[in-house]
């Protein structure tokens, strides 16, 4: 069984919390990278999984659709749905 591991890092700028970051927005969201304020190449792949309710909302307005884990985040096979390259 493959367990997905998302590594926690310190994102730039440094005022964002250390962690592994996720979004509830769909890969088909128009201007996804711009809306998330990330480089376009970070949207090259997607991973879809069930939320276990243990992710934290990013402080501020983007917390509605940006979540993070303050440590490496593991997703067991039973929570995994789909993954692959996007059309970006």
Coordinates of C-alpha atoms in Angstrom, one line a residue, residues 1-4 75-81:
X1 CA 0.0 0.0 0.0
X2 CA 1.3 3.4 -1.0
X3 CA 1.1 6.2 1.6
X4 CA 1.3 9.7 0.2
X75 CA -2.5 10.2 3.5
X76 CA -3.2 6.5 3.8
X77 CA -4.5 4.6 0.7
X78 CA -8.1 4.4 2.1
X79 CA -8.3 8.3 2.0
X80 CA -6.8 8.6 -1.5
X81 CA -8.9 9.3 -4.6

